[in-house]
PDB file of C-alpha atoms and ligand atoms in Angstrom:
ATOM      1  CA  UNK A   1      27.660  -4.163  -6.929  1.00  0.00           C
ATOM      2  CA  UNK A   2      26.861  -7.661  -5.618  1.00  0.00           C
ATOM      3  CA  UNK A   3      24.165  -8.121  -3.234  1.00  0.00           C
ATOM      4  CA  UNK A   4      24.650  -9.275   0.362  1.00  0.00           C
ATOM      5  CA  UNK A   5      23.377 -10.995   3.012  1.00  0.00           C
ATOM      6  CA  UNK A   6      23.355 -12.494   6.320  1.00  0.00           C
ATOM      7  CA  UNK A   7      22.091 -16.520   6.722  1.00  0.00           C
ATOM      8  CA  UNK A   8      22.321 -17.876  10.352  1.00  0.00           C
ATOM      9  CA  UNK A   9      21.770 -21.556  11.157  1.00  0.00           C
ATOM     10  CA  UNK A  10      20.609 -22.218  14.599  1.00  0.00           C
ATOM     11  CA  UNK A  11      20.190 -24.911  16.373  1.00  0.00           C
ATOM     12  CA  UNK A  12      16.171 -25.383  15.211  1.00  0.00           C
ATOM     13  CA  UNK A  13      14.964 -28.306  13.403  1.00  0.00           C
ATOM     14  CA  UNK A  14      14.782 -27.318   9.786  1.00  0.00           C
ATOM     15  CA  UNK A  15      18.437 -27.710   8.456  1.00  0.00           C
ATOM     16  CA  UNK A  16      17.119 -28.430   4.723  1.00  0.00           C
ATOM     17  CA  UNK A  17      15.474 -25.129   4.738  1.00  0.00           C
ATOM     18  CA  UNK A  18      18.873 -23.519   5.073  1.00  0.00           C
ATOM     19  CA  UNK A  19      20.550 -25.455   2.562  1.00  0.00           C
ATOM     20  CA  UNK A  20      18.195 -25.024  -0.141  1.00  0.00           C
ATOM     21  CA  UNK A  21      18.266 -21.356   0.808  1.00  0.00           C
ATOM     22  CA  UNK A  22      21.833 -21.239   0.995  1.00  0.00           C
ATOM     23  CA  UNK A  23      21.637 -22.392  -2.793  1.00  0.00           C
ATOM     24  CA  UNK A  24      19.345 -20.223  -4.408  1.00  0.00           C
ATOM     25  CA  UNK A  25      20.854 -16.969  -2.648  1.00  0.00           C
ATOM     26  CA  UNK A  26      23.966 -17.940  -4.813  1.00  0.00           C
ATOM     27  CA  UNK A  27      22.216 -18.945  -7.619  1.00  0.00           C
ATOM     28  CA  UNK A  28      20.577 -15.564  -7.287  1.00  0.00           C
ATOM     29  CA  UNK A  29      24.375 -14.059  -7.225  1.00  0.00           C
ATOM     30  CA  UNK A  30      24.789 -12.488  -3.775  1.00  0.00           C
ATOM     31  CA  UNK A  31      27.587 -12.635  -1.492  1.00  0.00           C
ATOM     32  CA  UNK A  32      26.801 -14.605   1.852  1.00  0.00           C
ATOM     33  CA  UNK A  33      27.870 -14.078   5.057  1.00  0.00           C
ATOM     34  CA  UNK A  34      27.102 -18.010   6.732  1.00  0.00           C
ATOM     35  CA  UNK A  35      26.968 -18.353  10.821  1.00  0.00           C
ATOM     36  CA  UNK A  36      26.062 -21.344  12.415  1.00  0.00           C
ATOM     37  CA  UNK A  37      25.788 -21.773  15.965  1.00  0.00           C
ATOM     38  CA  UNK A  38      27.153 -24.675  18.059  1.00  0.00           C
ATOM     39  CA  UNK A  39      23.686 -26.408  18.379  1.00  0.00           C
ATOM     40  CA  UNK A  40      22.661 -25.728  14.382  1.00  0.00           C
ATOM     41  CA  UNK A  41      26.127 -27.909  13.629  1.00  0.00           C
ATOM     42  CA  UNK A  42      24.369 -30.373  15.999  1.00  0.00           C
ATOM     43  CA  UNK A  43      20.977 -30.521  14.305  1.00  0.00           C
ATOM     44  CA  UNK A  44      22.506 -30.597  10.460  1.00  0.00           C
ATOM     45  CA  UNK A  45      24.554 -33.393  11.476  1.00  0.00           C
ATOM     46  CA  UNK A  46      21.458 -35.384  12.935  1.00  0.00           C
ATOM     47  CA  UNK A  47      19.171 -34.191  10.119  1.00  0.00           C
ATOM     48  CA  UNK A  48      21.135 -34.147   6.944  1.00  0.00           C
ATOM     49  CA  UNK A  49      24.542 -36.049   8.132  1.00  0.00           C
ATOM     50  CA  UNK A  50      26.396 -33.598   7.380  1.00  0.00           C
ATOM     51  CA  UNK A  51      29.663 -32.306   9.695  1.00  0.00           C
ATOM     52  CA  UNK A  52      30.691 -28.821   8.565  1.00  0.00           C
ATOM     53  CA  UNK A  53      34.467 -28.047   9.410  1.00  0.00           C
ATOM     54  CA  UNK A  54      35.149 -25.826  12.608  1.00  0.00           C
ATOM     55  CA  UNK A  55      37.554 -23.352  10.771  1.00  0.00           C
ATOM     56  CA  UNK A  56      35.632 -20.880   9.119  1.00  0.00           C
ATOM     57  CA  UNK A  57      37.921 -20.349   6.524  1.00  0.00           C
ATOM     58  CA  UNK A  58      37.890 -24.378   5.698  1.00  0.00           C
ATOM     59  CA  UNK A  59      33.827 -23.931   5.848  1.00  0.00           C
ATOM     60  CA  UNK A  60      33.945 -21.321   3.063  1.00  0.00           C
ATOM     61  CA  UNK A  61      36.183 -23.051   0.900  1.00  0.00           C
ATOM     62  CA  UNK A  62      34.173 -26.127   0.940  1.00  0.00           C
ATOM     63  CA  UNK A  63      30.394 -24.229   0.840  1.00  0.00           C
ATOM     64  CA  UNK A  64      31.720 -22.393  -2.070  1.00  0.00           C
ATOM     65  CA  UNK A  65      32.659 -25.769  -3.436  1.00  0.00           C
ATOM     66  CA  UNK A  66      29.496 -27.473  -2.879  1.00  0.00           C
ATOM     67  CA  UNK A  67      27.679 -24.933  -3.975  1.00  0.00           C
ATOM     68  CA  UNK A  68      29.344 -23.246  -7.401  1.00  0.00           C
ATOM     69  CA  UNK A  69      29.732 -20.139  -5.940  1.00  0.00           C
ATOM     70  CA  UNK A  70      32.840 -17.506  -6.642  1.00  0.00           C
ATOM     71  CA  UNK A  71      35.656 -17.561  -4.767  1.00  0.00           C
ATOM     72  CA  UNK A  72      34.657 -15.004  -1.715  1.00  0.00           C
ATOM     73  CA  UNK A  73      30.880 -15.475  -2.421  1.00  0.00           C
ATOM     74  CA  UNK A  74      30.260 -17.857   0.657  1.00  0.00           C
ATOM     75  CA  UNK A  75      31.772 -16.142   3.508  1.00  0.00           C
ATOM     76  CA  UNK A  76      31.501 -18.147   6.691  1.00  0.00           C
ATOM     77  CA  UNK A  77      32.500 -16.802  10.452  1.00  0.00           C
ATOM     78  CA  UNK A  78      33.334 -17.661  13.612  1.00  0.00           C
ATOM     79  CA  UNK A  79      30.811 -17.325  16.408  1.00  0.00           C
ATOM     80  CA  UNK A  80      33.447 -14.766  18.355  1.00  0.00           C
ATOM     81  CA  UNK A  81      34.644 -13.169  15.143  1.00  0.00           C
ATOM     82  CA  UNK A  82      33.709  -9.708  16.047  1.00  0.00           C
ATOM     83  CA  UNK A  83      35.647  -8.147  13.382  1.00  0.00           C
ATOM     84  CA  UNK A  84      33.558  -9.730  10.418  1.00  0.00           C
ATOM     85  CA  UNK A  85      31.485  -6.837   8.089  1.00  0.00           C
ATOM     86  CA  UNK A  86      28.117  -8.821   9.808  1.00  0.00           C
ATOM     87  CA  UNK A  87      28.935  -7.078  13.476  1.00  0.00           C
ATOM     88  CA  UNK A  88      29.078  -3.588  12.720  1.00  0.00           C
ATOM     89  CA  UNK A  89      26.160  -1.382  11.299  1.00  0.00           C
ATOM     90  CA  UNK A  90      29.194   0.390   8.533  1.00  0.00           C
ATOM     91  CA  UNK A  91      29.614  -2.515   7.076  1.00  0.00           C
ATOM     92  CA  UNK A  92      27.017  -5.594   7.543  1.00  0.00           C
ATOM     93  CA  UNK A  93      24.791  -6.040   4.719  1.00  0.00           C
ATOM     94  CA  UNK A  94      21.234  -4.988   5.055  1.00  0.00           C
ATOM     95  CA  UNK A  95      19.309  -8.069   4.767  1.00  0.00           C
ATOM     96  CA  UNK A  96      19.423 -11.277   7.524  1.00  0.00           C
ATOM     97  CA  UNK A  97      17.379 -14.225   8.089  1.00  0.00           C
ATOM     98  CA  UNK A  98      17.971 -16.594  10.625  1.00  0.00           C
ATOM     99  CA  UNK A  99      17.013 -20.510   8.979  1.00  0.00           C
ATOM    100  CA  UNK A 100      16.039 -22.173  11.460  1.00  0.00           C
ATOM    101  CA  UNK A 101      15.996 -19.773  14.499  1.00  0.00           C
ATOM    102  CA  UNK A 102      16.186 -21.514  18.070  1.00  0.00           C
ATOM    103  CA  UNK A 103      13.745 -19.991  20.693  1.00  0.00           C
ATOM    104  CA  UNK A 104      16.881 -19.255  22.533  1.00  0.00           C
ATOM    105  CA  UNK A 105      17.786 -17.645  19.529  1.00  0.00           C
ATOM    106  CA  UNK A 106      14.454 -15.560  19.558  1.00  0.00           C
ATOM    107  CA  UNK A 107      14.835 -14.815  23.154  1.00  0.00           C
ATOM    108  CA  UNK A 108      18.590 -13.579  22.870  1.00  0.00           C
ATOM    109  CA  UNK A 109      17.803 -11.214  20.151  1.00  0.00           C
ATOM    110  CA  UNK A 110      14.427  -9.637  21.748  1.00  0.00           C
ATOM    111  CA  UNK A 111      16.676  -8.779  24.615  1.00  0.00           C
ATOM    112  CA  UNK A 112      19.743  -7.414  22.667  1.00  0.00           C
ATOM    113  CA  UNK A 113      22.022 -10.261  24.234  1.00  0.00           C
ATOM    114  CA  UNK A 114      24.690  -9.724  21.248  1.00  0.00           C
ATOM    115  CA  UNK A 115      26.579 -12.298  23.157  1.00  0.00           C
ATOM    116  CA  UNK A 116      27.566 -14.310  19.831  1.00  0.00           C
ATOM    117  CA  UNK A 117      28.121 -13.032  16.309  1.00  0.00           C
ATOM    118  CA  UNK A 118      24.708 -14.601  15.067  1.00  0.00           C
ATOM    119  CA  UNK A 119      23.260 -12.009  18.331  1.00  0.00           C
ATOM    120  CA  UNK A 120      24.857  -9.298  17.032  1.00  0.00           C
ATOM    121  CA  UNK A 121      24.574  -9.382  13.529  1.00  0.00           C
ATOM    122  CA  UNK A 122      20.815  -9.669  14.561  1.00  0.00           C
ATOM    123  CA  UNK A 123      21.333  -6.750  16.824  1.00  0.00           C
ATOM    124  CA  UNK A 124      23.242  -4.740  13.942  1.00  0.00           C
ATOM    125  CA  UNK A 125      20.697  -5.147  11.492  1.00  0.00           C
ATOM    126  CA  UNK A 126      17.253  -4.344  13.554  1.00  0.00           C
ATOM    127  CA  UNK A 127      19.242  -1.178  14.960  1.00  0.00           C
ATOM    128  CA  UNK A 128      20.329  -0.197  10.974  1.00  0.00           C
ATOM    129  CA  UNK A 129      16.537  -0.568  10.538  1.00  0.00           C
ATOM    130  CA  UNK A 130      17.520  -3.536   8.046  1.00  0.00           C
ATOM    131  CA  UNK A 131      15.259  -6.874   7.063  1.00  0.00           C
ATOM    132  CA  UNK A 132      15.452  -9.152   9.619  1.00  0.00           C
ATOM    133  CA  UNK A 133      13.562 -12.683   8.781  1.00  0.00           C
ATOM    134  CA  UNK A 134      13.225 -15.096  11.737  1.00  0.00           C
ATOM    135  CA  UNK A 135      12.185 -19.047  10.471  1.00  0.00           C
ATOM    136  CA  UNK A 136      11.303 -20.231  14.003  1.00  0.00           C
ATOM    137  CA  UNK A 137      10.423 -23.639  14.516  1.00  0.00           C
ATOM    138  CA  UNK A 138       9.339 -25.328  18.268  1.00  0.00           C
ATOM    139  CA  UNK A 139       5.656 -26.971  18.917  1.00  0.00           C
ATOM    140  CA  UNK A 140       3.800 -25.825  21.008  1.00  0.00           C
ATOM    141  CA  UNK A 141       5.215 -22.417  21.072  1.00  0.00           C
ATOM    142  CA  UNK A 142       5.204 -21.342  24.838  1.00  0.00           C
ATOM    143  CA  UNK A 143       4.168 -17.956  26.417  1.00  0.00           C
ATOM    144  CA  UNK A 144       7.728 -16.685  26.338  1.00  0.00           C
ATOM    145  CA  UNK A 145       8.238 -18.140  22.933  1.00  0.00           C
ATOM    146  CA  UNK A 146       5.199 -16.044  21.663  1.00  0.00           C
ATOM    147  CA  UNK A 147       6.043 -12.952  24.016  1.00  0.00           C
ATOM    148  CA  UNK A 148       9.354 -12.642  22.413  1.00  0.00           C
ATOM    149  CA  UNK A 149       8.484 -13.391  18.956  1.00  0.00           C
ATOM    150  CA  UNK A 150       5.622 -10.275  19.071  1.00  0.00           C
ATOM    151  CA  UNK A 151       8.395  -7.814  20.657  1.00  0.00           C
ATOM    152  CA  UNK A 152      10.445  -8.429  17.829  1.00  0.00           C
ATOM    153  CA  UNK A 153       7.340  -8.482  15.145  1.00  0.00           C
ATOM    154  CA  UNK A 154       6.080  -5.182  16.889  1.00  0.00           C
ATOM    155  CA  UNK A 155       9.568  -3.612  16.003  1.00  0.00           C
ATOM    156  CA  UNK A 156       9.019  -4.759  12.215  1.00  0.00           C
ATOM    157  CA  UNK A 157      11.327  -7.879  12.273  1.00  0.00           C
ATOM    158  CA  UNK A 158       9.411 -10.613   9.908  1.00  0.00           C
ATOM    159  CA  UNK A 159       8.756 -13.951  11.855  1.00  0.00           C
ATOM    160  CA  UNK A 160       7.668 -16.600   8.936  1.00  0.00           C
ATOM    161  CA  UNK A 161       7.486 -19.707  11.437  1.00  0.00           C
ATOM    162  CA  UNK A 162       9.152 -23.000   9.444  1.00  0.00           C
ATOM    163  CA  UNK A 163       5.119 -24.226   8.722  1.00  0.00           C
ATOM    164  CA  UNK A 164       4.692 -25.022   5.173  1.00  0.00           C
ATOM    165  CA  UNK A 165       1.545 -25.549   3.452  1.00  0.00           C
ATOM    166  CA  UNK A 166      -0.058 -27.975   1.509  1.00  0.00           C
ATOM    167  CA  UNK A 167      -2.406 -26.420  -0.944  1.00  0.00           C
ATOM    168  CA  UNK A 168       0.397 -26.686  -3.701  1.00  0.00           C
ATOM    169  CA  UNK A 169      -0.090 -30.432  -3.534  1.00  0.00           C
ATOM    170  CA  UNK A 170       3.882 -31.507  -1.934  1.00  0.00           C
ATOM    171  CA  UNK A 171       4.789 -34.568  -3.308  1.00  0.00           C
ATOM    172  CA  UNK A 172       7.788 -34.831  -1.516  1.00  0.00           C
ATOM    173  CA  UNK A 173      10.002 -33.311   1.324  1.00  0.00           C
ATOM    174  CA  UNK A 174      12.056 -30.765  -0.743  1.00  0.00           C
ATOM    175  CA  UNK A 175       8.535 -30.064  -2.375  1.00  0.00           C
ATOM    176  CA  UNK A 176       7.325 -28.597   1.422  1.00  0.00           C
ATOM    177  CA  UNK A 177      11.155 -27.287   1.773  1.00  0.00           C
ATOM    178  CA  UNK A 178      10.973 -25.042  -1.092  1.00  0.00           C
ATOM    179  CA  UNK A 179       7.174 -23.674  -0.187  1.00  0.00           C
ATOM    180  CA  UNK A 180       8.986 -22.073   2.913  1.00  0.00           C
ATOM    181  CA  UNK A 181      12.054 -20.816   0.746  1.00  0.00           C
ATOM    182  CA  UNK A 182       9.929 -19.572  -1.420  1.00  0.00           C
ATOM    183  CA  UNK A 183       8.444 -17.455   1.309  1.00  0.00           C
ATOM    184  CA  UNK A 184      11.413 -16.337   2.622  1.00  0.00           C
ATOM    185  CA  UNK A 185      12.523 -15.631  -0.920  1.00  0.00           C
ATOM    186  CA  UNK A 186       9.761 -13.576  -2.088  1.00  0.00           C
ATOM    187  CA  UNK A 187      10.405 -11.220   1.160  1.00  0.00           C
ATOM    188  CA  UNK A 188      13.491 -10.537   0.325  1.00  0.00           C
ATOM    189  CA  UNK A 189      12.473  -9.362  -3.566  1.00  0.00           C
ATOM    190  CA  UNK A 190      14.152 -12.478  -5.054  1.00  0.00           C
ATOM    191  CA  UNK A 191      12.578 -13.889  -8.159  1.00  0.00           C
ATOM    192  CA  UNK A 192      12.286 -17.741  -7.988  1.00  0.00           C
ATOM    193  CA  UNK A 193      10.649 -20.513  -9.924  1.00  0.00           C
ATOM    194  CA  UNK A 194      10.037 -22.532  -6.595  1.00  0.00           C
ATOM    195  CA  UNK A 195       6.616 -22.873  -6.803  1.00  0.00           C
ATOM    196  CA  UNK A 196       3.010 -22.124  -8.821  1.00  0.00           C
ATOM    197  CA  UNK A 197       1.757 -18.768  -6.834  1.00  0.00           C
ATOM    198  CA  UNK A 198      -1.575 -19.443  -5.704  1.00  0.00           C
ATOM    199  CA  UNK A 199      -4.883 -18.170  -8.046  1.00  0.00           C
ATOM    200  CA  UNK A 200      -2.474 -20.092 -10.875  1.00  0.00           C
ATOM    201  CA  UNK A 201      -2.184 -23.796  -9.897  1.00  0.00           C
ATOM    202  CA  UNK A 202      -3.526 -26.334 -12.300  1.00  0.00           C
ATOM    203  CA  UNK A 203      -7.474 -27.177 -10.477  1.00  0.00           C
TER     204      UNK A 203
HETATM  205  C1  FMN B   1      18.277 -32.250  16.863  1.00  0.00           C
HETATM  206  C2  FMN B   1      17.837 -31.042  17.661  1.00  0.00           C
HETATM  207  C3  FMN B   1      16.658 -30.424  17.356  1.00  0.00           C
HETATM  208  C4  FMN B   1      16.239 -29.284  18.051  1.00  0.00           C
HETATM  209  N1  FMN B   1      15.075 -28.672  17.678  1.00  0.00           N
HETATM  210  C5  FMN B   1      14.745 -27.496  18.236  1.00  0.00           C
HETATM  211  C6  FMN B   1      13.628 -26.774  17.725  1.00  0.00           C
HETATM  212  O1  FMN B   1      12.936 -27.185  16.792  1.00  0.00           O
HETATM  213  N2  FMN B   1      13.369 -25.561  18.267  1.00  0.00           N
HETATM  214  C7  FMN B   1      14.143 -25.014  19.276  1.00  0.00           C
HETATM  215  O2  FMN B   1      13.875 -23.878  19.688  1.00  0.00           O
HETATM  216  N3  FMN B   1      15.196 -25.713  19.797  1.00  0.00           N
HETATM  217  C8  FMN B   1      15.511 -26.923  19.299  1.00  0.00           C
HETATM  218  N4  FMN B   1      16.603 -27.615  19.777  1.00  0.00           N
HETATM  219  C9  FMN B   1      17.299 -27.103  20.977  1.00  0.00           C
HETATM  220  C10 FMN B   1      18.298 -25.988  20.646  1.00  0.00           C
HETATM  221  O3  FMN B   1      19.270 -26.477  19.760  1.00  0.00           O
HETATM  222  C11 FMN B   1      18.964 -25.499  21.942  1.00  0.00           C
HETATM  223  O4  FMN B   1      18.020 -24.786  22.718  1.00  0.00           O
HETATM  224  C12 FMN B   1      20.186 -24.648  21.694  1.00  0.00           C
HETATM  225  O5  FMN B   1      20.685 -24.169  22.941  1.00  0.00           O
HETATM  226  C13 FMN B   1      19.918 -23.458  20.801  1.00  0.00           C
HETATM  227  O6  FMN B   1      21.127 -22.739  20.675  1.00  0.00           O
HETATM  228  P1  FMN B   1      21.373 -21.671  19.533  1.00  0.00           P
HETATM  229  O7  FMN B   1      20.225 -20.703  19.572  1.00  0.00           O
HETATM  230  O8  FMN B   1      22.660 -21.057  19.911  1.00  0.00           O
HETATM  231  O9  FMN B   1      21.473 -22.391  18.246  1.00  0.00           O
HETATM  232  C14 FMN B   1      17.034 -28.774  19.112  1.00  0.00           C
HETATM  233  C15 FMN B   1      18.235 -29.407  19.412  1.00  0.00           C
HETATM  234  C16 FMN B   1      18.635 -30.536  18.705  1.00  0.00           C
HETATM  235  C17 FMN B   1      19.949 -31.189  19.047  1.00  0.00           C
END
């Protein structure tokens, strides 16, 4: 059975980190559910020029183009579709991470907003006691921001804030891109080449 999962865009900086995620979940082989919110099609436009189409079906037709995946593997929705398998706990798949997560994004789900499908599908997995990641990204992070981000990290969802290292030696921006996918990646139980695990870089 194909593996699925949930990968949100909001509107964060740190578009690139949900591309190159985007691709190695397929390249991986699961099926993925994409939601963006209003503000994340904002912030990919001004980051990586890119203008996804409104319709979601459009969206999934072209994602699965870009990115060689089988027809159905990319599934994108609408940010009112309350009948996709993401908003209900009998059918969304068990694993989300939102790439980048707003801190209104933060604040919406450590309240149980659901007023969006990116809400909800949040909602849907923390109450199915699934994996929720959270890539949050702001500077400084405020005492709300960090408020919010412990309720939900008391409750076991995983906040890896977008902050990559540089022990690895980055010699460019996808090289500091894929230390945080790698992250993400190795929560989930994905195997990945991304990067040398540390005790076995070169000295
Ligand atoms: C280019 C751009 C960059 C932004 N960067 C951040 C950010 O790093 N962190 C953040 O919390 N909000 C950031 N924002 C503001 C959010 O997009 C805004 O609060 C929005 O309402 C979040 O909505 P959403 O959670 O529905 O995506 C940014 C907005 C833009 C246009």
């Amino acid at each position: 059975m194909t593996r699925r999962i949930t990968l949100a865009l909001t509107g964060a900086s740190g578009a690139p980190y949900a591309l190159r995620l985007l691709e190695c979940l397929v390249q991986a082989d699961y099926q993925v559910f994409v939601l963006a919110s209003s503000a994340a099609r904002v912030v990919l436009k001004t980051e990586q020029g890119i203008d996804w189409p409104a319709s979601p079906q459009a969206l999934s037709q072209q994602l699965c183009a870009d990115y060689g995946a089988r027809e159905g593997q990319i599934v994108a929705c609408g940010k009112e579709e309350w009948f996709s398998p993401v908003a209900s706990g009998s059918a969304a798949p068990k694993q989300m991470v939102i790439c980048p997560c707003s801190m209104g994004a933060v604040s919406a789900i450590a309240h149980g907003a659901s007023d969006n499908l990116i809400e909800r599908a949040a909602d849907v997995v923390i109450k199915e006691r699934g994996q929720l990641i959270l890539v949050p990204r702001e500077s400084p992070f405020s005492p709300i921001h960090l408020e919010n981000m412990l309720s939900l990290s008391r409750i076991g969802v995983t906040i890896m804030p977008a902050a990559p290292g540089f022990y690895h030696q980055p010699q460019s921006v996808g090289d500091l891109v894929d230390f945080m996918v790698a992250r993400i990646l190795d929560h989930l139980g994905i195997e990945h080449q991304l990067m040398q695990r540390w005790g076995y870089q070169k000295q």
